[in-house]
Amino acid sequence: MSNTDNMKLPDILIPTEARAALRQKFDSLPGPAELPVYHEDSQDVHTRFAIQSARELGESSDKIKVFFHNAAEAASLHAPEGLPSLLVTSGGAERPLPRLMGTPIGQECVILTHSLILAACEESDLSNKPPSVLDHLQDHRYLL
């Protein structure tokens, strides 16, 4: 157990003003987005932070559906490579969607929120050129 495992998280991670802005944006989306969260049963600070931030995102709008899966379920579902893992999905979309492995702090939370918006819209904000460039890639790319 690390010395951060006993660290107390704030009661609210997403400030009230930000939550109101998220509610307005999420409620205006044409469809729902889902956020399955895969986690270990441990109480380390990263797991607790990921669970609490996902819960708050889900509480901000009925359009954001959050599901929690423990490590045993995670192995049988999407086999995440690292835990905690947050996987953005949309209803019935067959295309790959973003997965955040770790704790959504700072810019990662912004990216997660933007990914939820894109998933609910079931579209991309990429111009036509990048997808054509990406089609030519042969190997996996890992963005760190």
N, CA, C and O of each residue as an XYZ file, in Angstrom:
576
protein
N       0.852     -1.177      0.000
C       0.000      0.000      0.000
C       0.892      1.233      0.000
O       1.802      1.346      0.822
N       0.635      2.155     -0.918
C       1.448      3.368     -0.965
C       0.899      4.395      0.014
O      -0.211      4.256      0.526
N       1.689      5.417      0.262
C       1.263      6.443      1.217
C       0.119      7.297      0.669
O      -0.489      8.055      1.425
N      -0.190      7.194     -0.629
C      -1.315      7.955     -1.197
C      -2.618      7.183     -1.116
O      -3.679      7.759     -1.358
N      -2.576      5.883     -0.778
C      -3.795      5.085     -0.734
C      -4.781      5.601      0.307
O      -5.992      5.462      0.136
N      -4.273      6.195      1.382
C      -5.148      6.717      2.429
C      -5.508      8.186      2.207
O      -6.179      8.798      3.038
N      -5.063      8.743      1.091
C      -5.328     10.145      0.795
C      -6.836     10.381      0.650
O      -7.527      9.626     -0.034
N      -7.330     11.424      1.295
C      -8.750     11.760      1.209
C      -8.995     12.588     -0.046
O      -8.301     13.571     -0.305
N      -9.989     12.176     -0.815
C     -10.376     12.941     -1.997
C     -11.362     14.019     -1.579
O     -12.051     13.869     -0.570
N     -11.435     15.100     -2.339
C     -12.452     16.113     -2.037
C     -13.843     15.491     -2.178
O     -14.020     14.515     -2.907
N     -14.825     16.056     -1.480
C     -16.193     15.537     -1.575
C     -16.729     15.670     -2.999
O     -17.486     14.819     -3.467
N     -16.335     16.729     -3.673
C     -16.771     16.982     -5.053
C     -15.534     17.255     -5.899
O     -14.764     18.168     -5.602
N     -15.343     16.463     -6.953
C     -14.200     16.668     -7.836
C     -14.497     17.690     -8.921
O     -13.633     18.493     -9.275
N     -15.718     17.664     -9.451
C     -16.101     18.593    -10.518
C     -16.836     19.757     -9.867
O     -17.917     19.568     -9.310
N     -16.264     20.962     -9.930
C     -16.890     22.123     -9.281
C     -18.315     22.367     -9.785
O     -18.659     21.994    -10.906
N     -19.129     22.991     -8.952
C     -20.530     23.238     -9.250
C     -20.720     23.961    -10.581
O     -21.593     23.590    -11.366
N     -19.903     25.001    -10.846
C     -20.042     25.765    -12.099
C     -19.740     24.881    -13.306
O     -20.438     24.938    -14.319
N     -18.704     24.071    -13.188
C     -18.334     23.167    -14.283
C     -19.410     22.105    -14.479
O     -19.719     21.733    -15.611
N     -19.971     21.624    -13.401
C     -21.031     20.618    -13.495
C     -22.266     21.188    -14.195
O     -22.914     20.497    -14.981
N     -22.589     22.453    -13.907
C     -23.732     23.095    -14.573
C     -23.474     23.233    -16.076
O     -24.374     23.012    -16.886
N     -22.243     23.597    -16.442
C     -21.890     23.725    -17.862
C     -21.943     22.361    -18.552
O     -22.420     22.246    -19.681
N     -21.451     21.332    -17.864
C     -21.510     19.979    -18.424
C     -22.951     19.523    -18.609
O     -23.290     18.939    -19.638
N     -23.802     19.786    -17.616
C     -25.217     19.405    -17.722
C     -25.848     20.054    -18.944
O     -26.564     19.397    -19.699
N     -25.587     21.326    -19.137
C     -26.159     22.036    -20.283
C     -25.672     21.412    -21.598
O     -26.466     21.192    -22.513
N     -24.389     21.133    -21.687
C     -23.829     20.551    -22.913
C     -24.329     19.126    -23.123
O     -24.788     18.786    -24.213
N     -24.245     18.297    -22.097
C     -24.661     16.904    -22.216
C     -26.149     16.786    -22.531
O     -26.543     15.973    -23.367
N     -26.984     17.594    -21.864
C     -28.430     17.514    -22.092
C     -28.816     17.903    -23.520
O     -29.875     17.505    -24.004
N     -27.964     18.680    -24.199
C     -28.272     19.100    -25.571
C     -27.802     18.080    -26.621
O     -28.040     18.269    -27.814
N     -27.149     17.021    -26.190
C     -26.624     16.032    -27.130
C     -27.751     15.225    -27.765
O     -28.776     14.987    -27.126
N     -27.574     14.798    -29.025
C     -28.628     14.061    -29.713
C     -28.847     12.641    -29.185
O     -29.927     12.079    -29.362
N     -27.848     12.067    -28.550
C     -27.982     10.701    -28.046
C     -27.160     10.509    -26.796
O     -26.474     11.429    -26.350
N     -27.226      9.311    -26.222
C     -26.469      9.029    -25.009
C     -25.046      8.576    -25.311
O     -24.724      8.185    -26.433
N     -24.218      8.637    -24.304
C     -22.876      8.058    -24.341
C     -22.745      7.198    -23.095
O     -23.355      7.476    -22.063
N     -21.945      6.156    -23.207
C     -21.741      5.263    -22.067
C     -20.287      5.313    -21.630
O     -19.375      5.496    -22.436
N     -20.103      5.146    -20.337
C     -18.767      5.181    -19.761
C     -18.586      3.986    -18.830
O     -18.761      4.114    -17.618
N     -18.236      2.819    -19.389
C     -17.908      1.692    -18.519
C     -16.566      1.946    -17.829
O     -15.591      2.342    -18.469
N     -16.531      1.715    -16.532
C     -15.318      1.910    -15.739
C     -14.896      0.550    -15.198
O     -15.643     -0.099    -14.466
N     -13.693      0.128    -15.565
C     -13.147     -1.149    -15.118
C     -12.119     -0.851    -14.038
O     -11.221     -0.033    -14.236
N     -12.252     -1.518    -12.896
C     -11.380     -1.189    -11.770
C     -11.083     -2.412    -10.926
O     -11.798     -3.413    -10.965
N     -10.023     -2.304    -10.172
C      -9.692     -3.326     -9.181
C     -10.514     -3.039     -7.935
O     -11.037     -1.938     -7.760
N     -10.620     -4.022     -7.091
C     -11.376     -3.833     -5.854
C     -10.594     -3.063     -4.806
O     -11.122     -2.742     -3.741
N      -9.339     -2.765     -5.104
C      -8.513     -2.058     -4.137
C      -9.036     -0.642     -3.918
O      -9.824     -0.119     -4.706
N      -8.591     -0.060     -2.864
C      -9.015      1.294     -2.525
C      -7.894      2.303     -2.754
O      -7.831      3.326     -2.073
N      -7.007      2.018     -3.713
C      -5.929      2.975     -3.958
C      -6.528      4.280     -4.491
O      -7.642      4.297     -5.013
N      -5.791      5.340     -4.353
C      -6.301      6.670     -4.677
C      -6.676      6.793     -6.150
O      -7.634      7.495     -6.476
N      -5.952      6.134     -7.043
C      -6.262      6.223     -8.470
C      -7.612      5.581     -8.783
O      -8.398      6.123     -9.560
N      -7.871      4.444     -8.185
C      -9.151      3.763     -8.387
C     -10.291      4.600     -7.827
O     -11.311      4.793     -8.489
N     -10.117      5.094     -6.611
C     -11.170      5.907     -5.990
C     -11.438      7.176     -6.801
O     -12.590      7.574     -6.971
N     -10.378      7.808     -7.298
C     -10.533      9.026     -8.096
C     -11.258      8.726     -9.398
O     -12.160      9.469     -9.785
N     -10.880      7.650    -10.081
C     -11.528      7.288    -11.349
C     -13.012      7.000    -11.132
O     -13.853      7.438    -11.917
N     -13.328      6.272    -10.079
C     -14.728      5.939     -9.792
C     -15.521      7.187     -9.456
O     -16.623      7.376     -9.969
N     -14.974      8.043     -8.597
C     -15.699      9.244     -8.192
C     -15.887     10.208     -9.358
O     -16.969     10.774     -9.510
N     -14.862     10.409    -10.185
C     -15.000     11.342    -11.305
C     -15.995     10.805    -12.337
O     -16.780     11.575    -12.893
N     -15.972      9.500    -12.599
C     -16.947      8.909    -13.527
C     -18.360      9.041    -12.969
O     -19.294      9.364    -13.702
N     -18.512      8.792    -11.681
C     -19.827      8.912    -11.040
C     -20.357     10.343    -11.185
O     -21.531     10.544    -11.494
N     -19.493     11.330    -10.962
C     -19.920     12.731    -11.079
C     -20.282     13.090    -12.519
O     -21.235     13.836    -12.748
N     -19.538     12.570    -13.484
C     -19.897     12.814    -14.890
C     -21.270     12.221    -15.187
O     -22.081     12.851    -15.866
N     -21.538     11.022    -14.687
C     -22.830     10.387    -14.891
C     -23.963     11.121    -14.205
O     -25.080     11.173    -14.721
N     -23.682     11.684    -13.055
C     -24.709     12.429    -12.321
C     -25.020     13.769    -12.974
O     -26.043     14.384    -12.673
N     -24.147     14.222    -13.861
C     -24.349     15.536    -14.464
C     -25.448     15.531    -15.525
O     -25.972     16.592    -15.865
N     -25.809     14.351    -16.061
C     -26.854     14.293    -17.088
C     -27.340     12.862    -17.268
O     -26.578     11.909    -17.105
N     -28.613     12.725    -17.606
C     -29.160     11.408    -17.914
C     -28.603     10.857    -19.223
O     -28.748      9.666    -19.498
N     -27.972     11.701    -20.029
C     -27.405     11.265    -21.306
C     -26.089     10.501    -21.132
O     -25.639      9.827    -22.058
N     -25.475     10.600    -19.960
C     -24.216      9.909    -19.700
C     -24.498      8.739    -18.766
O     -24.855      8.926    -17.602
N     -24.333      7.538    -19.290
C     -24.601      6.311    -18.537
C     -23.272      5.719    -18.083
O     -22.416      5.403    -18.909
N     -23.101      5.569    -16.787
C     -21.857      5.061    -16.223
C     -22.111      3.664    -15.641
O     -23.089      3.445    -14.927
N     -21.216      2.733    -15.957
C     -21.303      1.366    -15.460
C     -19.968      1.007    -14.822
O     -18.911      1.353    -15.350
N     -20.014      0.323    -13.699
C     -18.797     -0.057    -12.994
C     -18.616     -1.568    -13.047
O     -19.553     -2.326    -12.791
N     -17.399     -1.999    -13.382
C     -17.067     -3.422    -13.473
C     -15.785     -3.671    -12.687
O     -14.808     -2.937    -12.837
N     -15.789     -4.706    -11.850
C     -14.566     -5.012    -11.128
C     -13.592     -5.759    -12.043
O     -13.934     -6.091    -13.177
N     -12.408     -6.015    -11.560
C     -11.336     -6.588    -12.379
C     -11.726     -7.926    -12.996
O     -11.354     -8.201    -14.136
N     -12.464     -8.762    -12.275
C     -12.868    -10.062    -12.813
C     -13.790     -9.875    -14.016
O     -13.633    -10.557    -15.029
N     -14.756     -8.949    -13.912
C     -15.635     -8.657    -15.043
C     -14.850     -8.025    -16.178
O     -15.104     -8.303    -17.350
N     -13.897     -7.175    -15.826
C     -13.105     -6.469    -16.841
C     -12.373     -7.451    -17.729
O     -12.305     -7.253    -18.942
N     -11.827     -8.501    -17.153
C     -11.066     -9.479    -17.928
C     -11.958    -10.179    -18.947
O     -11.506    -10.520    -20.039
N     -13.227    -10.394    -18.594
C     -14.114    -11.104    -19.509
C     -14.800    -10.179    -20.513
O     -15.345    -10.662    -21.506
N     -14.790     -8.884    -20.289
C     -15.499     -7.966    -21.177
C     -14.586     -7.366    -22.232
O     -14.602     -7.797    -23.385
N     -13.812     -6.402    -21.860
C     -12.970     -5.711    -22.836
C     -11.481     -5.915    -22.596
O     -10.654     -5.333    -23.299
N     -11.140     -6.715    -21.635
C      -9.744     -7.017    -21.314
C      -8.856     -5.783    -21.311
O      -7.895     -5.717    -22.077
N      -9.159     -4.802    -20.463
C      -8.308     -3.612    -20.422
C      -6.889     -3.960    -20.020
O      -6.652     -4.870    -19.225
N      -5.962     -3.225    -20.578
C      -4.545     -3.485    -20.333
C      -4.073     -2.919    -19.003
O      -3.044     -3.353    -18.485
N      -4.782     -1.984    -18.452
C      -4.407     -1.375    -17.189
C      -5.650     -0.938    -16.447
O      -6.658     -0.603    -17.068
N      -5.594     -0.937    -15.147
C      -6.741     -0.542    -14.346
C      -6.340      0.589    -13.422
O      -5.196      0.603    -12.966
N      -7.200      1.525    -13.123
C      -8.543      1.647    -13.667
C      -8.521      2.017    -15.152
O      -7.561      2.601    -15.654
N      -9.607      1.658    -15.833
C      -9.729      1.911    -17.261
C     -11.141      2.412    -17.538
O     -12.116      1.800    -17.103
N     -11.249      3.522    -18.259
C     -12.538      4.102    -18.609
C     -12.675      4.025    -20.126
O     -11.825      4.536    -20.855
N     -13.738      3.390    -20.600
C     -13.932      3.155    -22.023
C     -15.152      3.932    -22.486
O     -16.256      3.690    -21.997
N     -14.978      4.858    -23.417
C     -16.089      5.654    -23.931
C     -16.775      4.867    -25.042
O     -16.118      4.417    -25.980
N     -18.095      4.697    -24.941
C     -18.859      4.002    -25.967
C     -20.129      4.779    -26.267
O     -20.525      5.667    -25.513
N     -20.756      4.431    -27.376
C     -22.055      5.016    -27.697
C     -22.981      3.892    -28.100
O     -22.534      2.808    -28.472
N     -24.263      4.152    -28.025
C     -25.242      3.117    -28.314
C     -25.082      2.490    -29.687
O     -25.378      3.122    -30.701
N     -24.620      1.265    -29.723
C     -24.559      0.509    -30.956
C     -23.427      0.847    -31.910
O     -23.346      0.249    -32.983
N     -22.558      1.774    -31.568
C     -21.468      2.132    -32.481
C     -20.482      0.974    -32.570
O     -20.084      0.408    -31.552
N     -20.098      0.634    -33.773
C     -19.156     -0.456    -33.986
C     -17.726      0.053    -34.151
O     -16.799     -0.744    -34.293
N     -17.541      1.354    -34.134
C     -16.209      1.905    -34.348
C     -15.446      1.959    -33.037
O     -16.053      2.035    -31.969
N     -14.119      1.921    -33.107
C     -13.342      2.004    -31.870
C     -13.492      3.386    -31.235
O     -13.510      4.408    -31.922
N     -13.595      3.388    -29.942
C     -13.744      4.634    -29.204
C     -12.640      4.726    -28.160
O     -12.005      3.722    -27.838
N     -12.408      5.924    -27.627
C     -11.275      6.124    -26.710
C     -11.385      5.349    -25.409
O     -12.474      5.121    -24.882
N     -10.224      4.952    -24.910
C     -10.105      4.327    -23.600
C      -9.045      5.092    -22.821
O      -7.937      5.314    -23.309
N      -9.391      5.484    -21.628
C      -8.441      6.160    -20.756
C      -8.017      5.162    -19.686
O      -8.846      4.659    -18.927
N      -6.738      4.887    -19.636
C      -6.225      3.998    -18.596
C      -5.531      4.859    -17.553
O      -4.564      5.560    -17.851
N      -6.026      4.798    -16.348
C      -5.444      5.592    -15.291
C      -6.478      6.514    -14.667
O      -7.671      6.213    -14.635
N      -6.002      7.617    -14.183
C      -6.838      8.550    -13.437
C      -7.123      9.790    -14.263
O      -6.190     10.453    -14.715
N      -8.404     10.123    -14.472
C      -8.742     11.305    -15.267
C      -8.555     12.604    -14.478
O      -9.496     13.141    -13.894
N      -7.319     13.087    -14.479
C      -6.989     14.321    -13.764
C      -6.573     15.363    -14.791
O      -5.817     15.060    -15.713
N      -7.058     16.575    -14.638
C      -6.632     17.675    -15.509
C      -7.034     17.483    -16.952
O      -8.210     17.289    -17.260
N      -6.044     17.537    -17.847
C      -6.309     17.464    -19.279
C      -6.936     16.133    -19.673
O      -7.717     16.085    -20.623
N      -6.614     15.051    -18.967
C      -7.223     13.759    -19.262
C      -8.732     13.814    -19.051
O      -9.479     13.190    -19.804
N      -9.191     14.543    -18.047
C     -10.624     14.684    -17.798
C     -11.276     15.502    -18.919
O     -12.403     15.215    -19.322
N     -10.575     16.509    -19.417
C     -11.082     17.300    -20.539
C     -11.233     16.407    -21.773
O     -12.247     16.471    -22.468
N     -10.229     15.582    -22.040
C     -10.274     14.666    -23.188
C     -11.401     13.656    -23.006
O     -12.113     13.346    -23.961
N     -11.569     13.144    -21.795
C     -12.645     12.195    -21.516
C     -14.006     12.839    -21.773
O     -14.871     12.232    -22.405
N     -14.193     14.046    -21.294
C     -15.454     14.761    -21.486
C     -15.720     15.002    -22.970
O     -16.837     14.794    -23.442
N     -14.703     15.436    -23.701
C     -14.849     15.672    -25.140
C     -15.176     14.363    -25.860
O     -15.981     14.356    -26.791
N     -14.569     13.276    -25.445
C     -14.841     11.969    -26.051
C     -16.287     11.539    -25.818
O     -16.916     10.968    -26.709
N     -16.816     11.811    -24.623
C     -18.219     11.499    -24.345
C     -19.143     12.289    -25.267
O     -20.134     11.757    -25.766
N     -18.818     13.550    -25.487
C     -19.628     14.401    -26.372
C     -19.591     13.857    -27.794
O     -20.630     13.754    -28.447
N     -18.412     13.513    -28.275
C     -18.290     12.970    -29.634
C     -19.015     11.637    -29.761
O     -19.645     11.373    -30.785
N     -18.936     10.793    -28.734
C     -19.613      9.498    -28.782
C     -21.127      9.688    -28.839
O     -21.816      8.975    -29.569
N     -21.643     10.639    -28.075
C     -23.081     10.893    -28.073
C     -23.555     11.462    -29.411
O     -24.697     11.245    -29.817
N     -22.678     12.181    -30.081
C     -23.014     12.743    -31.392
C     -22.779     11.719    -32.501
O     -23.248     11.895    -33.626
N     -22.052     10.649    -32.179
C     -21.679      9.608    -33.126
C     -21.044     10.179    -34.387
O     -21.344      9.765    -35.507
N     -20.166     11.133    -34.168
C     -19.416     11.715    -35.269
C     -18.050     12.122    -34.767
O     -17.788     12.112    -33.565
N     -17.201     12.471    -35.675
C     -15.857     12.902    -35.336
C     -15.703     14.355    -35.722
O     -16.359     14.834    -36.647
N     -14.840     15.053    -35.019
C     -14.561     16.425    -35.420
C     -13.254     16.507    -36.205
O     -12.702     17.593    -36.380
N     -12.758     15.363    -36.679
C     -11.566     15.372    -37.528
C     -11.940     15.869    -38.921
O     -13.036     15.600    -39.413
N     -11.035     16.582    -39.539
C     -11.272     16.990    -40.915
C     -11.181     15.754    -41.803
O     -10.854     14.672    -41.314
N     -11.460     15.891    -43.087
C     -11.411     14.760    -44.007
C      -9.995     14.245    -44.225
O      -9.805     13.060    -44.499
N      -9.007     15.115    -44.106
C      -7.639     14.692    -44.386
C      -7.079     13.706    -43.350
O      -6.562     12.664    -43.754
N      -7.151     13.973    -42.048
C      -6.563     13.022    -41.103
C      -7.089     11.590    -41.245
O      -6.281     10.662    -41.223
N      -8.419     11.359    -41.392
C      -8.838      9.965    -41.540
C      -8.196      9.283    -42.747
O      -7.878      8.096    -42.675
N      -8.001      9.993    -43.842
C      -7.371      9.363    -45.003
C      -5.908      9.049    -44.712
O      -5.388      8.043    -45.193
N      -5.244      9.885    -43.941
C      -3.863      9.618    -43.548
C      -3.837      8.420    -42.600
O      -2.987      7.539    -42.734
N      -4.759      8.384    -41.648
C      -4.800      7.295    -40.677
C      -5.093      5.950    -41.342
O      -4.622      4.915    -40.869
N      -5.858      5.951    -42.423
C      -6.171      4.704    -43.135
C      -4.925      4.003    -43.651
O      -4.939      2.784    -43.825
N      -3.857      4.735    -43.899
C      -2.636      4.157    -44.455
C      -1.692      3.576    -43.397
O      -0.695      2.939    -43.738
N      -1.999      3.791    -42.133
C      -1.136      3.269    -41.071
C      -1.286      1.752    -40.979
O      -2.398      1.228    -41.040
N      -0.178      1.062    -40.833
C      -0.182     -0.400    -40.768
C      -0.040     -0.920    -39.338
O      -0.561     -1.986    -39.008
N       0.660     -0.173    -38.497
C       0.957     -0.629    -37.141
C       0.073      0.092    -36.134
O      -0.499      1.143    -36.422
N      -0.024     -0.502    -34.937
C      -0.736      0.153    -33.843
C       0.029      1.376    -33.392
O       1.259      1.386    -33.412
N      -0.687      2.404    -32.987
C      -0.076      3.612    -32.435
C      -0.602      3.790    -31.025
O      -1.800      3.642    -30.782
N       0.273      4.103    -30.106
C      -0.122      4.338    -28.725
C       0.149      5.788    -28.392
O       1.290      6.244    -28.458
N      -0.882      6.503    -28.037
C      -0.743      7.902    -27.676
C      -0.545      7.988    -26.173
O      -1.397      7.557    -25.396
N       0.563      8.537    -25.781
C       0.859      8.651    -24.353
C       0.893     10.093    -23.930
O       1.128     10.387    -22.758
